[in-house]
Each structure stands twice: as structure tokens, then as C-alpha cells.
Coordinates of C-alpha atoms and ligand atoms in Angstrom, one line a residue:
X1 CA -2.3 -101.4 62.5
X2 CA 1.4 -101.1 62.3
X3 CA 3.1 -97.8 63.9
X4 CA 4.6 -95.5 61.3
X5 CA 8.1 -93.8 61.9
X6 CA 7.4 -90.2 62.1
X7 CA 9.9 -87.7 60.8
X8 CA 10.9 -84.7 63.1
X9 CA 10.6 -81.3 61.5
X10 CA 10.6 -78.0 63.4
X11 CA 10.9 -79.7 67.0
X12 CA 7.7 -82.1 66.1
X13 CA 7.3 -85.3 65.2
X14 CA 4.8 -85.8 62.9
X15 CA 3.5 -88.3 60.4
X16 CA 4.5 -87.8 56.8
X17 CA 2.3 -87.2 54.1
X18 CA 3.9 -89.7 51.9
X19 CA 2.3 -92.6 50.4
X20 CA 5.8 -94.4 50.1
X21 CA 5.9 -96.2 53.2
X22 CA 9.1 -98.9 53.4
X23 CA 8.5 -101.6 56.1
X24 CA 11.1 -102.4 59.1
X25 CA 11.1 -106.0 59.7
X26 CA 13.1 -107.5 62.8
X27 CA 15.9 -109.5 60.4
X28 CA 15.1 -112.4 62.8
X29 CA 11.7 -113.5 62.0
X30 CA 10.5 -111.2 59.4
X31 CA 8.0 -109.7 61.6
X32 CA 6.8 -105.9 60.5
X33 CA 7.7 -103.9 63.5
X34 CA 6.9 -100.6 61.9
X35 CA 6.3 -98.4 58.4
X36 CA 9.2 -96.3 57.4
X37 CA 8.0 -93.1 55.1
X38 CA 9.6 -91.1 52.3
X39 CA 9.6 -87.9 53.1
X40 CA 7.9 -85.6 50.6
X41 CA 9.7 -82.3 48.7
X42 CA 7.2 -80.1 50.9
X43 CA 8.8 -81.9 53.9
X44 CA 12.3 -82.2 53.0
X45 CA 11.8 -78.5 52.3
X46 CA 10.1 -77.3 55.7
X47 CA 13.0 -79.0 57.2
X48 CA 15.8 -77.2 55.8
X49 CA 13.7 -73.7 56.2
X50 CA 13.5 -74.5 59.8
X51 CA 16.9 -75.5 60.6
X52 CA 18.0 -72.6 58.9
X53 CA 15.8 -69.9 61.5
X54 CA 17.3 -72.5 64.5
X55 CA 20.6 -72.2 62.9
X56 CA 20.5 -68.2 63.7
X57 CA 19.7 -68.2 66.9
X58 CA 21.8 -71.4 68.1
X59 CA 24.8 -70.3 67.0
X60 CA 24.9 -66.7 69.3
X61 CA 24.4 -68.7 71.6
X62 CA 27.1 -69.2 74.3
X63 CA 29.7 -72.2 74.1
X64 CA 28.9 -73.0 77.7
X65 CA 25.0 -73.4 76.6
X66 CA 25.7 -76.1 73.8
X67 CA 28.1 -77.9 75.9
X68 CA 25.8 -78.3 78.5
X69 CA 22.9 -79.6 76.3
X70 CA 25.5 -82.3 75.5
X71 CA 26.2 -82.7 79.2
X72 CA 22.2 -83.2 80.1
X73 CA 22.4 -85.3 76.4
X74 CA 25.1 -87.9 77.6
X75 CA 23.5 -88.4 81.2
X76 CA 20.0 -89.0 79.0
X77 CA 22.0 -91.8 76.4
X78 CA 23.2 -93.4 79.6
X79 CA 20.2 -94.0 81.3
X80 CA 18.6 -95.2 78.5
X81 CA 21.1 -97.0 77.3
X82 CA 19.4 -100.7 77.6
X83 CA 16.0 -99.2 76.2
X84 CA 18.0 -97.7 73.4
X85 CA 19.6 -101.0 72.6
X86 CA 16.3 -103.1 73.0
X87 CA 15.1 -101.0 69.8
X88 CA 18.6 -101.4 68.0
X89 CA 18.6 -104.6 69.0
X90 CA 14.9 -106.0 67.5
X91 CA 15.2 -103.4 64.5
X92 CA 18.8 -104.8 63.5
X93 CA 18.7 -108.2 64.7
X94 CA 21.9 -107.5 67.0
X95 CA 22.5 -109.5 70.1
X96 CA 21.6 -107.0 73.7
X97 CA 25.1 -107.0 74.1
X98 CA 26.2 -105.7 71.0
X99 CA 23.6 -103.4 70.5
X100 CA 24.5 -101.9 74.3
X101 CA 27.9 -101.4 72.6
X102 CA 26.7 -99.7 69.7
X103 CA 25.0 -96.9 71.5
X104 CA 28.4 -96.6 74.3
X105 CA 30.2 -96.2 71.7
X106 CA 28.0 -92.7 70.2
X107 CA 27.8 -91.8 74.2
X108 CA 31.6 -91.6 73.8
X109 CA 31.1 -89.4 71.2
X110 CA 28.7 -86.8 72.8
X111 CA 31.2 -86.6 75.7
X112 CA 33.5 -85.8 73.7
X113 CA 31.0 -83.2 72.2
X114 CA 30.4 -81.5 75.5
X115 CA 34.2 -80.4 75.4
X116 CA 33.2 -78.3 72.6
X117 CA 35.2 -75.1 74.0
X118 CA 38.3 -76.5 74.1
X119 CA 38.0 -78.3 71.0
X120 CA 36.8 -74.9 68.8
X121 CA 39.5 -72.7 70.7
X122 CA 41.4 -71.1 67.4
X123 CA 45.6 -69.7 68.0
X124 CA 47.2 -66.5 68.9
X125 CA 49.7 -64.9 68.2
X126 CA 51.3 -61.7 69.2
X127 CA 53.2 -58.8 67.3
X128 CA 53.1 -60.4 64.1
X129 CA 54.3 -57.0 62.9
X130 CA 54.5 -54.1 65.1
X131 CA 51.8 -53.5 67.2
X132 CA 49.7 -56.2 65.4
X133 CA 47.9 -59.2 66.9
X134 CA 47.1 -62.3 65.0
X135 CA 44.0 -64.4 66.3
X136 CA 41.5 -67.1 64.7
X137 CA 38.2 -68.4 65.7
X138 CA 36.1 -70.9 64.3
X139 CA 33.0 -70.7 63.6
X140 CA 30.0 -73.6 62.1
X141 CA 29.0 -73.9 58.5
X142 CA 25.2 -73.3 58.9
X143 CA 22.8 -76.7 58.0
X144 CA 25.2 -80.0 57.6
X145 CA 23.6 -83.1 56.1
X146 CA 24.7 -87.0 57.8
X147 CA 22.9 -90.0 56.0
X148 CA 24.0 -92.8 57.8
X149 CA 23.9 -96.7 57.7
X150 CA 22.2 -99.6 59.0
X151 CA 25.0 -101.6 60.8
X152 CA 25.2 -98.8 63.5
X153 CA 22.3 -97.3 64.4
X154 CA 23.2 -95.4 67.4
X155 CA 26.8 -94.7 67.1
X156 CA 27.1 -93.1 63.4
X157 CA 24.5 -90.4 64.1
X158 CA 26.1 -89.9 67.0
X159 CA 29.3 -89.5 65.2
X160 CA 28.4 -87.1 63.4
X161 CA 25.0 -84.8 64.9
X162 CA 26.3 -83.8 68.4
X163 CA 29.9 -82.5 67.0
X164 CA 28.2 -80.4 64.2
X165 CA 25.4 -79.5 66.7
X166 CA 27.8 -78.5 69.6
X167 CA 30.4 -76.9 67.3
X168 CA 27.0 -74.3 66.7
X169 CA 25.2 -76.1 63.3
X170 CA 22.0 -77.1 63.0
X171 CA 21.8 -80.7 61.3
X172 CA 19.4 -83.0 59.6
X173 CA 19.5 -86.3 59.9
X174 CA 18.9 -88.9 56.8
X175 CA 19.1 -92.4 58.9
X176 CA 19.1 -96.2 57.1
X177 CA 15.3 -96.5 56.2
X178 CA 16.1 -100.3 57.6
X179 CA 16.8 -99.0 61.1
X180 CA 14.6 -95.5 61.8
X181 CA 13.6 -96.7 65.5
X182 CA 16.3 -95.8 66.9
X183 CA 17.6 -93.0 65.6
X184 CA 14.1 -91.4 66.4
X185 CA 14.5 -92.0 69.9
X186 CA 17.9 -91.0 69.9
X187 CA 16.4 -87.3 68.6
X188 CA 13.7 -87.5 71.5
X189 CA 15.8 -87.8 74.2
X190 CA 17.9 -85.0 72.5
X191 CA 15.0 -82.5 72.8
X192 CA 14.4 -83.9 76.1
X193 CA 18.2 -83.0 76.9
X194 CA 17.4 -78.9 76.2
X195 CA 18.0 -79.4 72.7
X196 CA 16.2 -76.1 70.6
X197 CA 13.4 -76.6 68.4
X198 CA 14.9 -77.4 64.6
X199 CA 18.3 -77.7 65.2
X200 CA 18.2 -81.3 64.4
X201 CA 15.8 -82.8 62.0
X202 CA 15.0 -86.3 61.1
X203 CA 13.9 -87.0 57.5
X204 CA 13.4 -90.4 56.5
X205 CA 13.5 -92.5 53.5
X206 CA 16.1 -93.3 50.8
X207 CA 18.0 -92.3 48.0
X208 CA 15.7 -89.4 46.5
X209 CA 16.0 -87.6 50.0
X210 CA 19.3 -88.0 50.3
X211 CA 19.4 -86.4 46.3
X212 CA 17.8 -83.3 47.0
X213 CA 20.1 -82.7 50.4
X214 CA 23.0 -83.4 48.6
X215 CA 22.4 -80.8 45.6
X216 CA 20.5 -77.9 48.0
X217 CA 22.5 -75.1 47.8
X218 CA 22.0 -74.3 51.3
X219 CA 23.0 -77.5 53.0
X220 CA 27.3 -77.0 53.1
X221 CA 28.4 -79.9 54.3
X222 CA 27.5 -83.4 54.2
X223 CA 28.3 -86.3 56.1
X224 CA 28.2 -90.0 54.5
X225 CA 29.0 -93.5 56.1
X226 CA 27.9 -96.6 53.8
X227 CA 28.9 -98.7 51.4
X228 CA 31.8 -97.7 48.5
X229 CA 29.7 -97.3 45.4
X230 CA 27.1 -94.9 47.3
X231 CA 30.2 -92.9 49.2
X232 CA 31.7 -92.3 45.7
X233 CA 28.3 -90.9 44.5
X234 CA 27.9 -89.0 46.8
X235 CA 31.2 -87.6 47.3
X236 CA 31.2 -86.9 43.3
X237 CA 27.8 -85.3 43.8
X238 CA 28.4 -83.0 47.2
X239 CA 31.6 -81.9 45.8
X240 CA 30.2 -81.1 42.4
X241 CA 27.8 -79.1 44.2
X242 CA 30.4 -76.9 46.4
X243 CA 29.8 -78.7 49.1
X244 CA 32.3 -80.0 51.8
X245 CA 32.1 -84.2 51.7
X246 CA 33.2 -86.8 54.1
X247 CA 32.0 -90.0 53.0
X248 CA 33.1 -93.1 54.9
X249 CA 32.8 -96.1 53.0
X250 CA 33.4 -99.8 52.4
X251 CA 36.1 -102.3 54.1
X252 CA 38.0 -105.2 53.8
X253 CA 40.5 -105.2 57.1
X254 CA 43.3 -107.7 57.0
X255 CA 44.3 -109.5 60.2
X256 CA 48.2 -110.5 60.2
X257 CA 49.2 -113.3 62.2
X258 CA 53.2 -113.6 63.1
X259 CA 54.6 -117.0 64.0
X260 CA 55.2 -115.9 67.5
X261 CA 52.0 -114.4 68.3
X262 CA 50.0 -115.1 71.4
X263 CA 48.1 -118.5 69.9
X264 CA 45.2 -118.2 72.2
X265 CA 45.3 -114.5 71.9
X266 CA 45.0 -115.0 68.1
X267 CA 42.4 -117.8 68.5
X268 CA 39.7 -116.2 70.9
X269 CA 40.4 -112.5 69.3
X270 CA 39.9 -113.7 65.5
X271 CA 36.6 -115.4 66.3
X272 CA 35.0 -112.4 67.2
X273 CA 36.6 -110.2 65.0
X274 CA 35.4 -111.9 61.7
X275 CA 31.8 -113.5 62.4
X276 CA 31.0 -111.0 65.6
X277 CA 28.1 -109.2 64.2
X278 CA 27.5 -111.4 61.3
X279 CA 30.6 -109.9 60.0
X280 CA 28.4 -106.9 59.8
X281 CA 30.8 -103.8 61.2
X282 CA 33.1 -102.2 58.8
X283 CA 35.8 -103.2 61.0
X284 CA 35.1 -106.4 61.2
X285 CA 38.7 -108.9 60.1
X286 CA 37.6 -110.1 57.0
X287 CA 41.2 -111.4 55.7
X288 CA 43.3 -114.1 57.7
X289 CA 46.5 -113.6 56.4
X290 CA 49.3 -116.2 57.8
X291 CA 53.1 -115.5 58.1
X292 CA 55.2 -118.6 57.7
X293 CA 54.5 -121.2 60.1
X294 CA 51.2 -119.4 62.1
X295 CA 49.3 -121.4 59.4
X296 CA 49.4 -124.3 61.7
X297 CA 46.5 -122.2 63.9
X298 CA 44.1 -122.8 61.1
X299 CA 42.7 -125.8 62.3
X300 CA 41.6 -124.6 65.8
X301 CA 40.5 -121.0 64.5
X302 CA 37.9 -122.7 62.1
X303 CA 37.1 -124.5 65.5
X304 CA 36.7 -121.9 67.9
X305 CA 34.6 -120.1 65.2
X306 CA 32.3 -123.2 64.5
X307 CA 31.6 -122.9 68.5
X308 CA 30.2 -119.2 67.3
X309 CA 25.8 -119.9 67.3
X310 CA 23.8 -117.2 65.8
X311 CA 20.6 -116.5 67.3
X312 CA 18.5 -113.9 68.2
X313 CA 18.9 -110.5 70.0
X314 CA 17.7 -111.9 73.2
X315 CA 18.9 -115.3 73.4
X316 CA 22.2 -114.8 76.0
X317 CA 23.7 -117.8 74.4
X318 CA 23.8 -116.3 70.7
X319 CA 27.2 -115.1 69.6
X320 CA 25.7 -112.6 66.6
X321 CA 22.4 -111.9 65.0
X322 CA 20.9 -112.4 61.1
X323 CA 21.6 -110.3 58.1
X324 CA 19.8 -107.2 58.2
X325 CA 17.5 -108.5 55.2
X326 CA 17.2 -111.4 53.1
X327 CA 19.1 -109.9 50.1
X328 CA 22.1 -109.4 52.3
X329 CA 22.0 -113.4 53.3
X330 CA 21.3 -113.8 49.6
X331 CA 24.3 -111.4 48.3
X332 CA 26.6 -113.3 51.2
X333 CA 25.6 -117.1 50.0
X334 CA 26.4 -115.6 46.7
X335 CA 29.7 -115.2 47.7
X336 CA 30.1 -118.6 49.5
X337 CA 29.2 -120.3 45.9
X338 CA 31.6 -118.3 44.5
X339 CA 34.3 -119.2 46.2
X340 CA 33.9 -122.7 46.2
X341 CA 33.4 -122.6 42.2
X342 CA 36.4 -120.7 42.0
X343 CA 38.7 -123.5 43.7
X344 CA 38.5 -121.9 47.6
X345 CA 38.4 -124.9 50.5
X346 CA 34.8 -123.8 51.9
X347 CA 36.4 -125.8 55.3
X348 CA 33.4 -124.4 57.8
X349 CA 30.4 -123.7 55.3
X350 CA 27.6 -121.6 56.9
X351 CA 25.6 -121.8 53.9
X352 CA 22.5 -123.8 55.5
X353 CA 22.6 -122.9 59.1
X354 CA 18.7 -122.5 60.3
X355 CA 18.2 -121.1 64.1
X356 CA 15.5 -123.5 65.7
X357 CA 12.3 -121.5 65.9
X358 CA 13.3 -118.3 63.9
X359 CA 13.1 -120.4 60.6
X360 CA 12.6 -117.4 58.4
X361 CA 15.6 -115.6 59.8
X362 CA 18.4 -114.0 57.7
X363 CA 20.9 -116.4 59.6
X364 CA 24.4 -117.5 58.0
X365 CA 26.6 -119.7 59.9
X366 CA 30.1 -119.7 60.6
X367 CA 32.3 -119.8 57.5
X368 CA 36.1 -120.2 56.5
X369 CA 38.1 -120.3 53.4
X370 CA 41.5 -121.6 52.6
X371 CA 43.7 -121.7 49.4
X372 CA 42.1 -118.4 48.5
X373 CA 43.8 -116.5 45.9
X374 CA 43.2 -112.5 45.2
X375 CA 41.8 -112.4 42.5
X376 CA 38.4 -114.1 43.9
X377 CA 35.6 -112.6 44.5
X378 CA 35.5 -113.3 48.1
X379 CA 38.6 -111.8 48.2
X380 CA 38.5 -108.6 46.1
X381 CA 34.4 -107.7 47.2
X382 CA 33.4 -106.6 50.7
X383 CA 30.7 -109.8 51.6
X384 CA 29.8 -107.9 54.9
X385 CA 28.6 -111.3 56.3
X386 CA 30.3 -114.1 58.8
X387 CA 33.0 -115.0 56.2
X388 CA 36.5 -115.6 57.3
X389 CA 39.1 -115.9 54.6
X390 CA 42.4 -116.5 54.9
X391 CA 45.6 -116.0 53.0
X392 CA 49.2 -117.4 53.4
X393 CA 52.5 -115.4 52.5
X394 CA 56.0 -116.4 53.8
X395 CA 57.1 -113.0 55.3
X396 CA 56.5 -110.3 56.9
X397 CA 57.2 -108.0 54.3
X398 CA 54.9 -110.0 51.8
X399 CA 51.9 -109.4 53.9
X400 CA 52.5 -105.4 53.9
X401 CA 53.3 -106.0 50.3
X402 CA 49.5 -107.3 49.3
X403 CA 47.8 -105.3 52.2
X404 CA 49.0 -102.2 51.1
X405 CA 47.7 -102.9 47.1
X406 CA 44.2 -103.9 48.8
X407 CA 41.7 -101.5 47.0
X408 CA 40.5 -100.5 50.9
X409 CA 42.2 -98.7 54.0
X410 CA 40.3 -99.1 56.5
X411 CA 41.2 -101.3 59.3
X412 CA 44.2 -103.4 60.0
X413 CA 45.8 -105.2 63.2
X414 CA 49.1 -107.8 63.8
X415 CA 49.1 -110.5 66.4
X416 CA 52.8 -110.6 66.9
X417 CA 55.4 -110.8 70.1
X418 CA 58.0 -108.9 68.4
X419 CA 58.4 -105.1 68.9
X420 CA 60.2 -104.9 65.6
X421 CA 57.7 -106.5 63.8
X422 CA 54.6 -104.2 65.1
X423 CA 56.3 -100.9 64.8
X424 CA 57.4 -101.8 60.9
X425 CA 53.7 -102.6 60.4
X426 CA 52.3 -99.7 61.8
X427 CA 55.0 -97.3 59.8
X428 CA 54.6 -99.5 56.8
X429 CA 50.8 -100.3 56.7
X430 CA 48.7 -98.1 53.8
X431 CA 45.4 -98.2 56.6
X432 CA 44.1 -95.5 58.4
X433 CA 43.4 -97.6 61.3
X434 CA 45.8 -100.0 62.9
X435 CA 45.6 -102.5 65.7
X436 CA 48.5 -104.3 67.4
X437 CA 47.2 -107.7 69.6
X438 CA 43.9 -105.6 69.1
X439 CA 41.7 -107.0 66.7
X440 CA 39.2 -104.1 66.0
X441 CA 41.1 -101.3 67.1
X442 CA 38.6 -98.6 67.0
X443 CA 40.1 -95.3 68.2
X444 CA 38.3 -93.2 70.7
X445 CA 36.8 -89.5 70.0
X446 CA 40.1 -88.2 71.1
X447 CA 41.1 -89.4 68.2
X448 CA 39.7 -89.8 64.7
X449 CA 38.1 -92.5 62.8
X450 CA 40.7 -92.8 60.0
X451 CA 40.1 -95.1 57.0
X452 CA 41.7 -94.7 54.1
X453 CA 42.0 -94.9 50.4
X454 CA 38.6 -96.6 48.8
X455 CA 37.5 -96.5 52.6
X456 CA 37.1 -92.9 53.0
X457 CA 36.5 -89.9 50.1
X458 CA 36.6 -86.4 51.9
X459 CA 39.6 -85.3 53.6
X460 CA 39.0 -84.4 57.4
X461 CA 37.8 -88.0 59.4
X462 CA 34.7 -88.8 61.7
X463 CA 34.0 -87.8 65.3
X464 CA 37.4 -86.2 66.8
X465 CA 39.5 -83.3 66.3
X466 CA 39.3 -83.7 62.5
X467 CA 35.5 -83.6 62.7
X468 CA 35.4 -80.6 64.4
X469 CA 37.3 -79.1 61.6
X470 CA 34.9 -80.5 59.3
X471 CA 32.4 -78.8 60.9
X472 CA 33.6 -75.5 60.8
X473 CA 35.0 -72.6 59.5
X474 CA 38.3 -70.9 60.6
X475 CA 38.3 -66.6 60.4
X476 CA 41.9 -65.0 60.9
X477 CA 41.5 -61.9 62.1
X478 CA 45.1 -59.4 61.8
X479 CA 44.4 -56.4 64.4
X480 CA 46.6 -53.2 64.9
X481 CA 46.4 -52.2 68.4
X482 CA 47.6 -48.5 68.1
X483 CA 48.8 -46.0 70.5
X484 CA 47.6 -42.4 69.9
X485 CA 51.2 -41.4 68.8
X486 CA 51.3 -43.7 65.7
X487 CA 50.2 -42.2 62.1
X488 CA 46.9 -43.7 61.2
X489 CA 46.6 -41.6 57.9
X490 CA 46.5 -43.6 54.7
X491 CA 48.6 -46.2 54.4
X492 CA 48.5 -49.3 51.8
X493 CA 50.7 -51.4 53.1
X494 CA 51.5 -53.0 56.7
X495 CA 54.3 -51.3 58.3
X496 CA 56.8 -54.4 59.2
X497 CA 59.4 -52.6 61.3
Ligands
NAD501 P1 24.4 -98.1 51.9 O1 25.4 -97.4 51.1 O2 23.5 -99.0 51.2 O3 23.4 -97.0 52.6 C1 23.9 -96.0 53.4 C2 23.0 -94.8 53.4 O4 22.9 -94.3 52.0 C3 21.5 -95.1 53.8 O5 21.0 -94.1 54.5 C4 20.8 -95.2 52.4 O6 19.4 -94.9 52.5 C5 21.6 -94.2 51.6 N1 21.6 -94.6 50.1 C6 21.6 -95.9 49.6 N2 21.7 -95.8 48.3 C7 21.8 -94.5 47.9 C8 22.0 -93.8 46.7 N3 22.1 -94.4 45.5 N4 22.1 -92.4 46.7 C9 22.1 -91.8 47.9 N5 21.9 -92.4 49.1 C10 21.8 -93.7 49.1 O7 25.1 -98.8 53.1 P2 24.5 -99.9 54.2 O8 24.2 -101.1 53.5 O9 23.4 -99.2 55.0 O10 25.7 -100.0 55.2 C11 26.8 -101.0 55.0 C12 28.0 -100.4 54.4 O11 28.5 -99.3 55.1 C13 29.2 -101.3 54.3 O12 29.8 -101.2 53.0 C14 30.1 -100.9 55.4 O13 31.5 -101.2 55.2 C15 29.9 -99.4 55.3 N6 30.3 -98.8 56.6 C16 31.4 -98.0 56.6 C17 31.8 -97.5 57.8 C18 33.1 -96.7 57.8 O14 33.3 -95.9 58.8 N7 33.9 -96.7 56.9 C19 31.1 -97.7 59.0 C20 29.9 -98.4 58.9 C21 29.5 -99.0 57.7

């Protein structure tokens, strides 16, 4: 009998009453490793009751107390980190080490969390006028929403549940119905951590939940990371609906390569960056573009990524995993046969790669393109598979000029040896995240996750500072601190002497 996914309501797990049950398959061999329900209106309902009555109480309660269930949280995530990453890893087809990176990454995050007193201090200011004080605190929204998506298990709810959570929300949780195993056990080690019953929910299932979350007038804020044409929905849709929206979306991060960059640098970094993952990380470098005479690295790129094998999540010698389904290998081969019909030099073609043993696996190969032009598909659509394309301009100027009328913002980064050349890219760049000699230059908590234009909808960014804000709300409070001798009779205006 194959385990179903419960969903957790109210502090309990339970199984869900729906007969709409989605299968999770391990990408690798197509094997049914569990039953993934939609969650019925009665369940979708209890939940938002529920977090409502743990809302209440959770947020009177002290800042110390939240930051220390984050505290007992993080010590929790890092002992179970390899566990964690065994269920990411067979859910998602990612390789162990990946997947262990995957959940450091969200532990990063709940550290970050357990700073919640310093991060939710508001200002002061004295004698604004006479005798009057000027101070602001923040304070959380109530019930936030995060629907998050497959290619991160771990870390995206962890973006976004133990900021909203310590900042003094309560939060439901809509995971990717393809990977629901680990996001459940990231919630049971959370109640396990002190967490109080109801203040984070799990529902499960797809678009219809996330429907009636994002139009429930008691949900105020929702957080969205996926692909563009869902973020735009559901930015549309929560804003319509007076709600505050982040939604992070799709990618399509340029990698500029100077003629005096570091050539092995360039080489062993770009490898990685592109097919690492099966291409499947919104940061991934998707776009080779070459500056005058770095072309000449083309050759040994395509053969330092040929060298890349995918395999599976537990063979130590595989560089990435499969396509999370076989519609995603499909959508990427898709691409492949559309670049080569439209005149692009397919010179490493993944297209019929088959891992020895795991025959049925959503495996795609290694691939490169040259003589790409932009207006080809594989260079205008996001293929979110182990596609590298590259691009060749004469100056530096000329690869800002095309990055910066790239549809996307997301990612960015320049190999170069020149100081002058990286500090004009990083003022010039239209891309909220930017790597110099760093090829996916992911910014810690500290900071924010900030991708731009098509790549984000919403206007304060994941996990740092900015999320906090997101989060909450700011009251300004203007006091007159009187001294018996001063006239309190009626007065309409603020004496400003
Ligand atoms: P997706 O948009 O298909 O799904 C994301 C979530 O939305 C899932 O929980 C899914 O159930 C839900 N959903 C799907 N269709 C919906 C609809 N019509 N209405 C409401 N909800 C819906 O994305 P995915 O395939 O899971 O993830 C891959 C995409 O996510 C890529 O485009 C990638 O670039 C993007 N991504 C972006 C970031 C970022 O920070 N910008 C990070 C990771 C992934």
C-alpha cells in the first residue's frame, strides 16, 4: 500500500479526506514513493480557522520565546540535516550533496530567524516637537500564505515560514505537490522544536488550494516562488484581492566572460553553474555570453561539461540528477529540437543520454549551443534543464546592452581580471542579483534575495531584512510626555514651539 502524505492542521497530521490523490515518483526510476492529496474546502477551511486562534495567542507572546523556538529549530535542521536531504534527495532526484545544500541553505535562514529582535526593533526619536516622542514598532500581519516550488524543497519554505513565524504570524504552507516529503518533515521537526499548535499548517495539493488561499479575505499576505506565468497570476490575483504579494518567479541569468578572465576559473565554475542540478535552480547560468576574444574558451567548456554524468541521488560519481518529471525532459528536448531547427550548432547534444540501470529516468545529458541568436526560443524561454547557450558580442558595453533588454532580472555574474570592468557591470547591470568570479552568487539572509523585473512581482524580497518588512506592519506612535505645568485643555493642533 503506498504511504499517503498527510496534511497538518491544528498541530496534527492527519490523512485527508480527499479522493484526489497525486502520486510522488522518485524522477529517477519512476517508482511511486508516496500519494500526495488535495486538500478538501472543509480542510483548507479548518486550517485557516486554526491558525487564526494560534495567531492570538503567538503573537503576545514574548520576542525572546519565538526566537528561541527558532534557536531549538536550527539545532533540529542540523542534526537532521542528511535525513532531511535523503528524502529531498529520492523525492527530487537531486544528488546527496546537493540536496544537503538545499536544506543549509533554509538552516541559514532560520538563523537568521532566531535574530528576530533585532531585526523587528522599529526608530526613535526624541522631541519631535516639544515634549513629544516619536517611536514605531512592528508588528505581524495575522495568517500569511507561501506556495512554494519543486526545485527547492527545503530552502524556499524555509525562506519564507520561519521569518513570518518568528516576526509573530502564523503561516500555512502550500508546498509543490511533486515534493510534499520533505516539507512535512521539515513541519515535524518544527513542532518538535516547541513550535505551538496551528501556527504553521501544511495543506497540500495544487492550484485549486492555492485559489481559495489567495482570494480568503483573511489570509493578508502571500508568498509565491515558481515559474513566471503562475507568479503573474498570482500576483494579479493577491493584489486584486488586497493582499500584500511577493511572487518570485522565472530566470534566465547571463554569465559574461571578459578576455582576461581567469580561464580555468571560467572553465570549472561554468560547468556547474549551467548543468549543476539539471539546470534546475533559478540561478542556474543559462546564457554564455563571450566578449571579444574569450570565445576561444568554447571548445574546452563544452569539454569540461561533457565530463558532467547524471545519475542518481546516491551514486557519488553523479554530477546532477533527472528532470523532476517526464514532461519537464519532454518540455527541455523540446527546446533542444528547437534550436537546432532554427539554425543553433547543438555542439554537445544531451538529447539521448540513458543512465545504465535507471532506464526510465528523466535524464538529459550535457548540452551546448553556439551561433544562437535572440530571438530563439532557447534563448528568449526559460528551458530549466542542462542547457548551456552561448552568445558572442564584441564589447563590454554590448553585453550590458542585451542583458539589460533580457525580459528577466534575476541572476547575473562576470568572470573578469579588471576592477573597472566589474564595478561598471555591477552599477550598470538591470539584475537584482550579481556575481563577480562568482558564478551563482546567492546572497546570504543578511541580505535579500533580489531578482528583478519579470523575475520578481511584489516589492519587498525573500528571506532578509526586506522579508521581515514583508511580514509586518509598522505603527508610529507620536506621545506628549507632559509636565503638570503644561495646559492640557482642548487643543487641535500640536504646539510646535
Ligand atoms: P510552478 O509555477 O509550476 O509551481 C509553483 C507552485 O505554484 C506549486 O506549489 C504549484 O502547485 C503552484 N501552482 C502551479 N500552477 C498554479 C496555478 N495555475 N495557480 C496557482 N498555483 C499554481 O513552478 P515549479 O515548476 O514548481 O518551479 C520551477 C519554477 O520556479 C522555475 O520557473 C524557476 O525559475 C522558478 N523559481 C524561481 C525562484 C526565484 O527565487 N525567482 C526560485 C526557485 C524557482
Amino acid at each position: 500500500m503506498i504511504k499517503q502524505v498527510p496534511l497538518l492542521i491544528n498541530g496534527e497530521f492527519i490523512i485527508s479526506k480527499s479522493t484526489q490523490l497525486i502520486d510522488v515518483t522518485n524522477p529517477a526510476t519512476q517508482e511511486v514513493i508516496a500519494q500526495v492529496p488535495c486538500a478538501t474546502d472543509e480542510e483548507i477551511n479548518l486550517a485557516i480557522e486554526t491558525a487564526k486562534d494560534a495567531f492570538e495567542i503567538w503573537k503576545e507572546r514574548s520576542v525572546g520565546d519565538r526566537a528561541r523556538v527558532m534557536l531549538a529549530y536550527q539545532a533540529l535542521l542540523k542534526e537532521h540535516q542528511e535525513e532531511i536531504a535523503t528524502i529531498l534527495s529520492k523525492e527530487s532526484g537531486k544528488t546527496l550533496p546537493d540536496a544537503m545544500g538545499d536544506v543549509w541553505r533554509g538552516i541559514e535562514v532560520v538563523e537568521h530567524a532566531a535574530n528576530v529582535a533585532s531585526l523587528t526593533m522599529g526608530e526613535t526619536l526624541e522631541n519631535v516637537a516639544r515634549k513629544i516622542d516619536c517611536y514605531s514598532f512592528t508588528q505581524p500581519l495575522g495568517v500569511c500564505v507561501g506556495v512554494t516550488p519543486f526545485n527547492f524543497p527545503a530552502m524556499i519554505p524555509l525562506w519564507m515560514f520561519p521569518i513570518a513565524i518568528a516576526c509573530g504570524n502564523a503561516f500555512i504552507l502550500k508546498p509543490s505537490e511533486q515534493n510534499p516529503l520533505t516539507p512535512n518533515r521539515l513541519a515535524e521537526l518544527f513542532i518538535e522544536a516547541g513550535a505551538p499548535k496551528g501556527i504553521l499548517q501544511v495543506l497540500h495539493g495544487t492550484k485549486e488550494v492555492v485559489q481559495q488561499l489567495l482570494v480568503h479575505p483573511d489570509l493578508p499576505a502571500i508568498s509565491f516562488v515558481g515559474s513566471v506565468a503562475v507568479g503573474e497570476y498570482i500576483y494579479r490575483t493577491g493584489t486584486d484581492h488586497m493582499k500584500r504579494v511577493q511572487a518570485f518567479a522565472g530566470a534566465k541569468n547571463h554569465m559574461v566572460i571578459m578576455p582576461d578572465a581567469a580561464k580555468k576559473q571560467v572553465i570549472n565554475n561554468i560547468a556547474g553553474a549551467s548543468v549543476g542540478a539539471a539546470g534546475q535552480r533559478c540561478m542556474a547560468i543559462s546564457v554564455a555570453v563571450f566578449v571579444g576574444e574569450s570565445k576561444n574558451l568554447i571548445p574546452e567548456i563544452k569539454e569540461a561539461l561533457a565530463k558532467v554524468r547524471p545519475g542518481a541521488w546516491d551514486d557519488p560519481e553523479a554530477g546532477y540528477g533527472p528532470q523532476i518529471n517526464p514532461a519537464a525532459k519532454e518540455r527541455v528536448l523540446k527546446f533542444i529540437a528547437e534550436g537546432k531547427a532554427a539554425g543553433a550548432n547543438c555542439i554537445l547534444d544531451g538529447s539521448d543520454v540513458v543512465v545504465e540501470g535507471l532506464e526510465k529516468g528523466n535524464f538529459v545529458g550535457p548540452t551546448m549551443f553556439t551561433n544562437v541568436t535572440t530571438d530563439m526560443s532557447i534563448y528568449t524561454e526559460e528551458i530549466f534543464g542542462p542547457v548551456l547557450i552561448t552568445l558572442e558580442v564584441e564589447t563590454l558595453e554590448d553585453a550590458i546592452a542585451l542583458i539589460n533588454e533580457n525580459p528577466y532580472g534575476n541572476g547575473t555574474s562576470i568572470f573578469t581580471a579588471s576592477g573597472a570592468a566589474a564595478r561598471k557591470y555591477q552599477h550598470e547591470i538591470k539584475v537584482g542579483i550579481v556575481g563577480i568570479n562568482v558564478p551563482v552568487p546567492v546572497p546570504l539572509p543578511m541580505f535579500s534575495f533580489t531578482g528583478w523585473r519579470k523575475s520578481f512581482y511584489g516589492d519587498q524580497h525573500a528571506y532578509g531584512k526586506q522579508a521581515v518588512r514583508f511580514y509586518t506592519e509598522t505603527k508610529t506612535v507620536t506621545a506628549r510626555w507632559f509636565d503638570e505645568d503644561i495646559d492640557t485643555g482642548v487643543n487641535t493642533t500640536i504646539d510646535m514651539k
